[in-house]
Amino acid sequence: MSAASPDPLAVCEAAARAGGRVLGDWLGRFSATQKGPRDLVTEADFASQREIRRLVLEAFPTHGFVGEEADAAAGQPPAGSVGHGGAGTRWIVDPLDGTTNYVHGFPAYCTSIALADGDDLLVAAIHDPLRDECFTARRGGGAFLNGRPIESPRVVAAVEAVAAVSFPPRVDADAPAVGDFLAVLPHVHAVRRTGSTALNLAYLACGRLHAFWARRIACWDVAAGILIAREAGAAIGPFAVAEGPIPLDDPAFVAASTPELLAEIRGLLRGGRAS
């Protein structure tokens, strides 16, 4: 009689928590280097990724693995990197989302792990080691915070919404991201930039935020958060068009607590500067 296969979500959560413990172990004794303009990486990023990779591939040795630091070290760009490890089932991992925050002691960073089959997200976990908060989701099974069900709030009007945005490491004054920010800012209750895309989406899932958008971002930044927010009831759609899939190899999307709010935020973004 063969042993039962491990539960992918249990492995995902355990790996996210293990990566978070590694980040805690490295606090105060890491050095930071630049992997690009204003884009930092530390020994903690690599150590966390090694531990996550070990745990998920021990449980599922035939799966592919896409980690931010491995791909960055190999010179692979974010767009398209999701295909590394095969087009089938693979783990998509950011071992430290919010590295700049981590380096400077700003308390907003996490580990982020998702399991995907093609563009279909299956399970996800985002772990904030400072607050011991672990957001999890299974496709079709709802979203949870430390085992308790969570739901995105029913905010329908932009004027009531607290939105979040992620900027790339280097932003010029005339960058499209700045135009997007200025287009939305006057019409919402507030806009926040936490420095952690994964936490932005987790907070959308549990009601701390109400909207988020990303014009261009890497798969490992958003894969887990997209599934968790979606399973919490948030509306998620393409950045530029009303409907359609969100390809993981080039994710550009708007997420909001309700379809009405998503439509309003997308409309504001369309009124921003041309890309």
PDB file of C-alpha atoms in Angstrom:
ATOM      1  CA  MET A   1       0.000   0.000   0.000  1.00  0.00           C
ATOM      2  CA  SER A   2       1.558   3.286  -1.105  1.00  0.00           C
ATOM      3  CA  ALA A   3       1.794   6.250   1.242  1.00  0.00           C
ATOM      4  CA  ALA A   4      -0.688   9.068   0.754  1.00  0.00           C
ATOM      5  CA  SER A   5       0.572  12.058  -1.195  1.00  0.00           C
ATOM      6  CA  PRO A   6       1.335  15.157   0.882  1.00  0.00           C
ATOM      7  CA  ASP A   7      -1.280  17.902   0.978  1.00  0.00           C
ATOM      8  CA  PRO A   8       0.083  20.694  -1.265  1.00  0.00           C
ATOM      9  CA  LEU A   9      -1.443  23.436   0.894  1.00  0.00           C
ATOM     10  CA  ALA A  10       0.038  22.002   4.083  1.00  0.00           C
ATOM     11  CA  VAL A  11       3.454  21.843   2.417  1.00  0.00           C
ATOM     12  CA  CYS A  12       2.999  25.376   1.063  1.00  0.00           C
ATOM     13  CA  GLU A  13       2.166  26.818   4.483  1.00  0.00           C
ATOM     14  CA  ALA A  14       4.953  24.911   6.221  1.00  0.00           C
ATOM     15  CA  ALA A  15       7.479  26.142   3.656  1.00  0.00           C
ATOM     16  CA  ALA A  16       6.277  29.750   3.943  1.00  0.00           C
ATOM     17  CA  ARG A  17       6.617  29.624   7.722  1.00  0.00           C
ATOM     18  CA  ALA A  18      10.032  27.965   7.481  1.00  0.00           C
ATOM     19  CA  GLY A  19      11.231  30.680   5.121  1.00  0.00           C
ATOM     20  CA  GLY A  20       9.963  33.270   7.590  1.00  0.00           C
ATOM     21  CA  ARG A  21      11.974  31.676  10.391  1.00  0.00           C
ATOM     22  CA  VAL A  22      15.082  31.884   8.224  1.00  0.00           C
ATOM     23  CA  LEU A  23      14.457  35.598   7.712  1.00  0.00           C
ATOM     24  CA  GLY A  24      14.213  36.033  11.484  1.00  0.00           C
ATOM     25  CA  ASP A  25      17.463  34.132  12.008  1.00  0.00           C
ATOM     26  CA  TRP A  26      19.281  36.448   9.584  1.00  0.00           C
ATOM     27  CA  LEU A  27      18.057  39.721  11.111  1.00  0.00           C
ATOM     28  CA  GLY A  28      20.979  41.883  12.176  1.00  0.00           C
ATOM     29  CA  ARG A  29      23.685  39.769  10.544  1.00  0.00           C
ATOM     30  CA  PHE A  30      23.099  40.060   6.802  1.00  0.00           C
ATOM     31  CA  SER A  31      24.786  42.231   4.193  1.00  0.00           C
ATOM     32  CA  ALA A  32      22.914  43.739   1.264  1.00  0.00           C
ATOM     33  CA  THR A  33      24.041  44.048  -2.342  1.00  0.00           C
ATOM     34  CA  GLN A  34      22.428  45.541  -5.420  1.00  0.00           C
ATOM     35  CA  LYS A  35      21.143  43.243  -8.142  1.00  0.00           C
ATOM     36  CA  GLY A  36      19.890  46.260 -10.104  1.00  0.00           C
ATOM     37  CA  PRO A  37      19.366  50.016  -9.650  1.00  0.00           C
ATOM     38  CA  ARG A  38      17.820  50.463  -6.167  1.00  0.00           C
ATOM     39  CA  ASP A  39      17.031  46.733  -6.096  1.00  0.00           C
ATOM     40  CA  LEU A  40      18.580  44.993  -3.085  1.00  0.00           C
ATOM     41  CA  VAL A  41      19.244  41.359  -2.271  1.00  0.00           C
ATOM     42  CA  THR A  42      20.623  39.838   0.946  1.00  0.00           C
ATOM     43  CA  GLU A  43      21.947  36.513   2.158  1.00  0.00           C
ATOM     44  CA  ALA A  44      18.563  36.146   3.858  1.00  0.00           C
ATOM     45  CA  ASP A  45      16.788  36.091   0.470  1.00  0.00           C
ATOM     46  CA  PHE A  46      18.971  33.223  -0.718  1.00  0.00           C
ATOM     47  CA  ALA A  47      18.836  31.295   2.570  1.00  0.00           C
ATOM     48  CA  SER A  48      15.048  31.558   2.736  1.00  0.00           C
ATOM     49  CA  GLN A  49      14.719  30.399  -0.862  1.00  0.00           C
ATOM     50  CA  ARG A  50      17.009  27.408  -0.288  1.00  0.00           C
ATOM     51  CA  GLU A  51      14.888  26.268   2.665  1.00  0.00           C
ATOM     52  CA  ILE A  52      11.610  26.739   0.801  1.00  0.00           C
ATOM     53  CA  ARG A  53      12.948  24.921  -2.245  1.00  0.00           C
ATOM     54  CA  ARG A  54      14.192  22.034  -0.113  1.00  0.00           C
ATOM     55  CA  LEU A  55      10.826  21.554   1.587  1.00  0.00           C
ATOM     56  CA  VAL A  56       8.575  21.753  -1.464  1.00  0.00           C
ATOM     57  CA  LEU A  57      10.782  19.605  -3.700  1.00  0.00           C
ATOM     58  CA  GLU A  58      11.268  16.979  -0.998  1.00  0.00           C
ATOM     59  CA  ALA A  59       7.481  16.660  -0.905  1.00  0.00           C
ATOM     60  CA  PHE A  60       6.974  16.965  -4.684  1.00  0.00           C
ATOM     61  CA  PRO A  61      10.241  16.089  -6.458  1.00  0.00           C
ATOM     62  CA  THR A  62       8.711  16.136  -9.958  1.00  0.00           C
ATOM     63  CA  HIS A  63       7.448  19.710  -9.681  1.00  0.00           C
ATOM     64  CA  GLY A  64       9.202  22.683 -11.227  1.00  0.00           C
ATOM     65  CA  PHE A  65      10.473  25.577  -9.131  1.00  0.00           C
ATOM     66  CA  VAL A  66      10.564  29.290  -9.962  1.00  0.00           C
ATOM     67  CA  GLY A  67      12.298  31.419  -7.336  1.00  0.00           C
ATOM     68  CA  GLU A  68      13.051  35.106  -7.618  1.00  0.00           C
ATOM     69  CA  GLU A  69      16.679  34.909  -6.577  1.00  0.00           C
ATOM     70  CA  ALA A  70      17.574  31.876  -8.691  1.00  0.00           C
ATOM     71  CA  ASP A  71      16.132  33.487 -11.793  1.00  0.00           C
ATOM     72  CA  ALA A  72      17.648  36.874 -11.020  1.00  0.00           C
ATOM     73  CA  ALA A  73      21.051  35.313 -10.403  1.00  0.00           C
ATOM     74  CA  ALA A  74      20.788  33.536 -13.735  1.00  0.00           C
ATOM     75  CA  GLY A  75      20.056  36.813 -15.483  1.00  0.00           C
ATOM     76  CA  GLN A  76      16.471  35.927 -16.364  1.00  0.00           C
ATOM     77  CA  PRO A  77      13.991  38.822 -16.648  1.00  0.00           C
ATOM     78  CA  PRO A  78      10.731  38.716 -14.678  1.00  0.00           C
ATOM     79  CA  ALA A  79       8.504  38.468 -17.765  1.00  0.00           C
ATOM     80  CA  GLY A  80       8.449  34.916 -19.053  1.00  0.00           C
ATOM     81  CA  SER A  81      10.384  33.450 -16.158  1.00  0.00           C
ATOM     82  CA  VAL A  82       7.367  31.564 -14.901  1.00  0.00           C
ATOM     83  CA  GLY A  83       8.001  28.953 -17.551  1.00  0.00           C
ATOM     84  CA  HIS A  84      11.291  27.863 -15.996  1.00  0.00           C
ATOM     85  CA  GLY A  85      11.015  24.378 -14.549  1.00  0.00           C
ATOM     86  CA  GLY A  86       8.559  23.312 -17.228  1.00  0.00           C
ATOM     87  CA  ALA A  87       5.147  24.384 -18.392  1.00  0.00           C
ATOM     88  CA  GLY A  88       3.399  22.039 -15.963  1.00  0.00           C
ATOM     89  CA  THR A  89       3.088  22.111 -12.196  1.00  0.00           C
ATOM     90  CA  ARG A  90       5.581  24.383 -10.453  1.00  0.00           C
ATOM     91  CA  TRP A  91       6.133  26.371  -7.304  1.00  0.00           C
ATOM     92  CA  ILE A  92       6.402  30.155  -7.687  1.00  0.00           C
ATOM     93  CA  VAL A  93       8.335  31.653  -4.799  1.00  0.00           C
ATOM     94  CA  ASP A  94       9.399  35.024  -3.462  1.00  0.00           C
ATOM     95  CA  PRO A  95      11.544  34.138  -0.439  1.00  0.00           C
ATOM     96  CA  LEU A  96      11.564  37.734   0.804  1.00  0.00           C
ATOM     97  CA  ASP A  97       8.990  40.128  -0.602  1.00  0.00           C
ATOM     98  CA  GLY A  98       9.942  43.551   0.709  1.00  0.00           C
ATOM     99  CA  THR A  99      13.724  43.235   0.797  1.00  0.00           C
ATOM    100  CA  THR A 100      14.296  46.993   1.096  1.00  0.00           C
ATOM    101  CA  ASN A 101      11.940  47.076   4.083  1.00  0.00           C
ATOM    102  CA  TYR A 102      13.807  44.139   5.628  1.00  0.00           C
ATOM    103  CA  VAL A 103      17.182  45.808   5.143  1.00  0.00           C
ATOM    104  CA  HIS A 104      16.068  49.076   6.751  1.00  0.00           C
ATOM    105  CA  GLY A 105      14.017  47.577   9.570  1.00  0.00           C
ATOM    106  CA  PHE A 106      10.664  48.698   8.184  1.00  0.00           C
ATOM    107  CA  PRO A 107       8.162  46.064   9.392  1.00  0.00           C
ATOM    108  CA  ALA A 108       6.505  45.030   6.131  1.00  0.00           C
ATOM    109  CA  TYR A 109       7.942  41.934   4.469  1.00  0.00           C
ATOM    110  CA  CYS A 110       6.964  38.308   3.989  1.00  0.00           C
ATOM    111  CA  THR A 111       7.508  35.021   2.220  1.00  0.00           C
ATOM    112  CA  SER A 112       5.188  34.259  -0.701  1.00  0.00           C
ATOM    113  CA  ILE A 113       4.605  30.818  -2.253  1.00  0.00           C
ATOM    114  CA  ALA A 114       2.123  29.553  -4.832  1.00  0.00           C
ATOM    115  CA  LEU A 115       1.676  26.277  -6.681  1.00  0.00           C
ATOM    116  CA  ALA A 116       0.513  26.647 -10.275  1.00  0.00           C
ATOM    117  CA  ASP A 117      -0.377  24.372 -13.168  1.00  0.00           C
ATOM    118  CA  GLY A 118       0.027  26.515 -16.257  1.00  0.00           C
ATOM    119  CA  ASP A 119      -1.740  29.771 -15.389  1.00  0.00           C
ATOM    120  CA  ASP A 120      -4.044  27.996 -12.921  1.00  0.00           C
ATOM    121  CA  LEU A 121      -3.147  28.770  -9.315  1.00  0.00           C
ATOM    122  CA  LEU A 122      -3.787  25.805  -7.003  1.00  0.00           C
ATOM    123  CA  VAL A 123      -2.613  26.690  -3.477  1.00  0.00           C
ATOM    124  CA  ALA A 124      -0.890  29.683  -1.899  1.00  0.00           C
ATOM    125  CA  ALA A 125       0.620  30.945   1.338  1.00  0.00           C
ATOM    126  CA  ILE A 126       1.932  34.357   2.398  1.00  0.00           C
ATOM    127  CA  HIS A 127       3.662  34.473   5.783  1.00  0.00           C
ATOM    128  CA  ASP A 128       4.456  37.654   7.713  1.00  0.00           C
ATOM    129  CA  PRO A 129       6.991  36.474  10.309  1.00  0.00           C
ATOM    130  CA  LEU A 130       6.895  39.685  12.352  1.00  0.00           C
ATOM    131  CA  ARG A 131       3.156  39.436  13.049  1.00  0.00           C
ATOM    132  CA  ASP A 132       3.015  35.639  12.784  1.00  0.00           C
ATOM    133  CA  GLU A 133       0.258  35.994  10.201  1.00  0.00           C
ATOM    134  CA  CYS A 134      -0.062  33.309   7.548  1.00  0.00           C
ATOM    135  CA  PHE A 135      -2.567  33.887   4.744  1.00  0.00           C
ATOM    136  CA  THR A 136      -3.493  30.728   2.839  1.00  0.00           C
ATOM    137  CA  ALA A 137      -5.830  29.639   0.072  1.00  0.00           C
ATOM    138  CA  ARG A 138      -6.738  26.602  -1.962  1.00  0.00           C
ATOM    139  CA  ARG A 139      -8.447  26.965  -5.332  1.00  0.00           C
ATOM    140  CA  GLY A 140     -12.174  26.676  -4.709  1.00  0.00           C
ATOM    141  CA  GLY A 141     -11.645  26.340  -0.954  1.00  0.00           C
ATOM    142  CA  GLY A 142     -11.680  29.911   0.323  1.00  0.00           C
ATOM    143  CA  ALA A 143      -9.002  32.044   1.974  1.00  0.00           C
ATOM    144  CA  PHE A 144      -7.761  31.965   5.556  1.00  0.00           C
ATOM    145  CA  LEU A 145      -5.649  33.935   8.020  1.00  0.00           C
ATOM    146  CA  ASN A 146      -4.029  31.656  10.598  1.00  0.00           C
ATOM    147  CA  GLY A 147      -6.741  29.109   9.889  1.00  0.00           C
ATOM    148  CA  ARG A 148      -9.690  31.506  10.183  1.00  0.00           C
ATOM    149  CA  PRO A 149     -11.793  32.289   7.078  1.00  0.00           C
ATOM    150  CA  ILE A 150     -11.395  35.790   5.639  1.00  0.00           C
ATOM    151  CA  GLU A 151     -13.446  37.778   3.150  1.00  0.00           C
ATOM    152  CA  SER A 152     -12.695  40.904   1.173  1.00  0.00           C
ATOM    153  CA  PRO A 153     -15.012  43.750   2.316  1.00  0.00           C
ATOM    154  CA  ARG A 154     -17.873  45.032   0.176  1.00  0.00           C
ATOM    155  CA  VAL A 155     -16.473  48.493  -0.581  1.00  0.00           C
ATOM    156  CA  VAL A 156     -17.990  49.639  -3.878  1.00  0.00           C
ATOM    157  CA  ALA A 157     -16.989  53.321  -4.199  1.00  0.00           C
ATOM    158  CA  ALA A 158     -13.467  54.623  -4.758  1.00  0.00           C
ATOM    159  CA  VAL A 159     -14.020  57.527  -2.368  1.00  0.00           C
ATOM    160  CA  GLU A 160     -14.335  54.982   0.472  1.00  0.00           C
ATOM    161  CA  ALA A 161     -11.375  52.853  -0.573  1.00  0.00           C
ATOM    162  CA  VAL A 162      -7.847  52.592   0.748  1.00  0.00           C
ATOM    163  CA  ALA A 163      -5.800  51.561  -2.279  1.00  0.00           C
ATOM    164  CA  ALA A 164      -2.240  50.296  -2.561  1.00  0.00           C
ATOM    165  CA  VAL A 165       0.282  50.489  -5.360  1.00  0.00           C
ATOM    166  CA  SER A 166       3.677  48.961  -6.053  1.00  0.00           C
ATOM    167  CA  PHE A 167       6.361  50.919  -7.901  1.00  0.00           C
ATOM    168  CA  PRO A 168       9.340  49.304  -9.625  1.00  0.00           C
ATOM    169  CA  PRO A 169      12.718  49.817  -7.909  1.00  0.00           C
ATOM    170  CA  ARG A 170      13.592  52.701 -10.221  1.00  0.00           C
ATOM    171  CA  VAL A 171      10.883  55.238 -11.077  1.00  0.00           C
ATOM    172  CA  ASP A 172      11.381  58.391 -13.145  1.00  0.00           C
ATOM    173  CA  ALA A 173       9.069  61.379 -12.820  1.00  0.00           C
ATOM    174  CA  ASP A 174       7.438  60.679 -16.193  1.00  0.00           C
ATOM    175  CA  ALA A 175       7.052  56.921 -15.641  1.00  0.00           C
ATOM    176  CA  PRO A 176       3.608  55.394 -16.306  1.00  0.00           C
ATOM    177  CA  ALA A 177       3.511  54.214 -12.677  1.00  0.00           C
ATOM    178  CA  VAL A 178       3.612  57.832 -11.498  1.00  0.00           C
ATOM    179  CA  GLY A 179       0.826  58.772 -13.883  1.00  0.00           C
ATOM    180  CA  ASP A 180      -1.282  55.887 -12.584  1.00  0.00           C
ATOM    181  CA  PHE A 181      -0.709  56.984  -8.992  1.00  0.00           C
ATOM    182  CA  LEU A 182      -1.685  60.590  -9.706  1.00  0.00           C
ATOM    183  CA  ALA A 183      -4.752  59.490 -11.665  1.00  0.00           C
ATOM    184  CA  VAL A 184      -6.145  57.521  -8.723  1.00  0.00           C
ATOM    185  CA  LEU A 185      -4.964  59.576  -5.724  1.00  0.00           C
ATOM    186  CA  PRO A 186      -7.587  62.398  -5.813  1.00  0.00           C
ATOM    187  CA  HIS A 187     -10.494  59.967  -6.084  1.00  0.00           C
ATOM    188  CA  VAL A 188      -9.887  57.504  -3.240  1.00  0.00           C
ATOM    189  CA  HIS A 189      -9.829  57.800   0.529  1.00  0.00           C
ATOM    190  CA  ALA A 190      -6.072  57.095   0.582  1.00  0.00           C
ATOM    191  CA  VAL A 191      -3.268  55.404  -1.328  1.00  0.00           C
ATOM    192  CA  ARG A 192      -0.590  53.391   0.430  1.00  0.00           C
ATOM    193  CA  ARG A 193       2.742  51.994  -0.738  1.00  0.00           C
ATOM    194  CA  THR A 194       3.861  49.318   1.705  1.00  0.00           C
ATOM    195  CA  GLY A 195       6.842  48.023  -0.257  1.00  0.00           C
ATOM    196  CA  SER A 196       5.456  44.465  -0.276  1.00  0.00           C
ATOM    197  CA  THR A 197       3.174  43.488  -3.134  1.00  0.00           C
ATOM    198  CA  ALA A 198       2.301  40.145  -1.561  1.00  0.00           C
ATOM    199  CA  LEU A 199       1.169  41.819   1.660  1.00  0.00           C
ATOM    200  CA  ASN A 200      -0.866  44.326  -0.353  1.00  0.00           C
ATOM    201  CA  LEU A 201      -2.884  41.470  -1.846  1.00  0.00           C
ATOM    202  CA  ALA A 202      -3.141  39.637   1.468  1.00  0.00           C
ATOM    203  CA  TYR A 203      -4.444  42.822   3.086  1.00  0.00           C
ATOM    204  CA  LEU A 204      -6.969  43.214   0.276  1.00  0.00           C
ATOM    205  CA  ALA A 205      -8.146  39.698   1.054  1.00  0.00           C
ATOM    206  CA  CYS A 206      -8.758  40.434   4.737  1.00  0.00           C
ATOM    207  CA  GLY A 207     -10.099  43.989   4.424  1.00  0.00           C
ATOM    208  CA  ARG A 208      -7.156  46.165   5.450  1.00  0.00           C
ATOM    209  CA  LEU A 209      -6.971  47.449   1.869  1.00  0.00           C
ATOM    210  CA  HIS A 210      -9.650  47.693  -0.801  1.00  0.00           C
ATOM    211  CA  ALA A 211      -7.827  48.026  -4.141  1.00  0.00           C
ATOM    212  CA  PHE A 212      -4.464  47.330  -5.750  1.00  0.00           C
ATOM    213  CA  TRP A 213      -3.069  47.580  -9.250  1.00  0.00           C
ATOM    214  CA  ALA A 214       0.095  46.497 -11.030  1.00  0.00           C
ATOM    215  CA  ARG A 215       1.024  47.573 -14.544  1.00  0.00           C
ATOM    216  CA  ARG A 216       4.145  45.393 -14.760  1.00  0.00           C
ATOM    217  CA  ILE A 217       5.378  43.053 -12.069  1.00  0.00           C
ATOM    218  CA  ALA A 218       7.024  39.659 -11.649  1.00  0.00           C
ATOM    219  CA  CYS A 219       5.077  36.443 -11.226  1.00  0.00           C
ATOM    220  CA  TRP A 220       6.650  35.630  -7.851  1.00  0.00           C
ATOM    221  CA  ASP A 221       5.469  38.959  -6.432  1.00  0.00           C
ATOM    222  CA  VAL A 222       1.790  38.280  -7.095  1.00  0.00           C
ATOM    223  CA  ALA A 223       1.028  34.593  -7.722  1.00  0.00           C
ATOM    224  CA  ALA A 224       0.185  33.724  -4.117  1.00  0.00           C
ATOM    225  CA  GLY A 225      -1.594  37.005  -3.470  1.00  0.00           C
ATOM    226  CA  ILE A 226      -3.818  36.715  -6.533  1.00  0.00           C
ATOM    227  CA  LEU A 227      -5.156  33.340  -5.404  1.00  0.00           C
ATOM    228  CA  ILE A 228      -5.637  34.425  -1.787  1.00  0.00           C
ATOM    229  CA  ALA A 229      -7.442  37.637  -2.760  1.00  0.00           C
ATOM    230  CA  ARG A 230      -9.576  35.843  -5.331  1.00  0.00           C
ATOM    231  CA  GLU A 231     -10.577  33.119  -2.871  1.00  0.00           C
ATOM    232  CA  ALA A 232     -11.487  35.823  -0.339  1.00  0.00           C
ATOM    233  CA  GLY A 233     -13.997  37.182  -2.848  1.00  0.00           C
ATOM    234  CA  ALA A 234     -12.011  40.052  -4.341  1.00  0.00           C
ATOM    235  CA  ALA A 235     -12.505  40.957  -7.993  1.00  0.00           C
ATOM    236  CA  ILE A 236      -9.374  40.679 -10.148  1.00  0.00           C
ATOM    237  CA  GLY A 237      -9.123  41.546 -13.820  1.00  0.00           C
ATOM    238  CA  PRO A 238      -6.650  42.607 -16.508  1.00  0.00           C
ATOM    239  CA  PHE A 239      -5.099  46.054 -16.287  1.00  0.00           C
ATOM    240  CA  ALA A 240      -5.986  47.314 -19.752  1.00  0.00           C
ATOM    241  CA  VAL A 241      -9.209  45.525 -20.744  1.00  0.00           C
ATOM    242  CA  ALA A 242     -12.492  44.716 -19.033  1.00  0.00           C
ATOM    243  CA  GLU A 243     -12.186  40.931 -19.167  1.00  0.00           C
ATOM    244  CA  GLY A 244      -9.671  38.224 -19.909  1.00  0.00           C
ATOM    245  CA  PRO A 245      -7.049  36.014 -18.298  1.00  0.00           C
ATOM    246  CA  ILE A 246      -4.078  37.233 -16.291  1.00  0.00           C
ATOM    247  CA  PRO A 247      -1.033  35.383 -17.666  1.00  0.00           C
ATOM    248  CA  LEU A 248       1.484  34.584 -14.967  1.00  0.00           C
ATOM    249  CA  ASP A 249       4.408  35.226 -17.297  1.00  0.00           C
ATOM    250  CA  ASP A 250       3.434  38.912 -17.554  1.00  0.00           C
ATOM    251  CA  PRO A 251       0.849  39.781 -14.889  1.00  0.00           C
ATOM    252  CA  ALA A 252      -0.773  43.211 -15.280  1.00  0.00           C
ATOM    253  CA  PHE A 253      -4.013  43.552 -13.351  1.00  0.00           C
ATOM    254  CA  VAL A 254      -6.359  45.494 -11.112  1.00  0.00           C
ATOM    255  CA  ALA A 255      -7.737  43.966  -7.918  1.00  0.00           C
ATOM    256  CA  ALA A 256     -10.508  45.369  -5.747  1.00  0.00           C
ATOM    257  CA  SER A 257     -12.891  44.285  -3.041  1.00  0.00           C
ATOM    258  CA  THR A 258     -15.880  44.386  -5.435  1.00  0.00           C
ATOM    259  CA  PRO A 259     -16.450  44.358  -9.209  1.00  0.00           C
ATOM    260  CA  GLU A 260     -17.903  47.869  -8.964  1.00  0.00           C
ATOM    261  CA  LEU A 261     -14.780  49.224  -7.319  1.00  0.00           C
ATOM    262  CA  LEU A 262     -12.550  47.384  -9.787  1.00  0.00           C
ATOM    263  CA  ALA A 263     -14.378  49.019 -12.696  1.00  0.00           C
ATOM    264  CA  GLU A 264     -14.028  52.466 -11.142  1.00  0.00           C
ATOM    265  CA  ILE A 265     -10.310  52.073 -10.386  1.00  0.00           C
ATOM    266  CA  ARG A 266      -9.644  50.732 -13.879  1.00  0.00           C
ATOM    267  CA  GLY A 267     -11.508  53.700 -15.335  1.00  0.00           C
ATOM    268  CA  LEU A 268      -9.341  56.101 -13.342  1.00  0.00           C
ATOM    269  CA  LEU A 269      -6.198  54.329 -14.532  1.00  0.00           C
ATOM    270  CA  ARG A 270      -7.306  54.618 -18.144  1.00  0.00           C
ATOM    271  CA  GLY A 271      -7.521  58.359 -17.593  1.00  0.00           C
ATOM    272  CA  GLY A 272      -3.890  58.506 -16.454  1.00  0.00           C
ATOM    273  CA  ARG A 273      -0.849  59.141 -18.608  1.00  0.00           C
ATOM    274  CA  ALA A 274      -0.382  57.003 -21.673  1.00  0.00           C
ATOM    275  CA  SER A 275       2.017  54.107 -21.322  1.00  0.00           C
TER     276      SER A 275
END
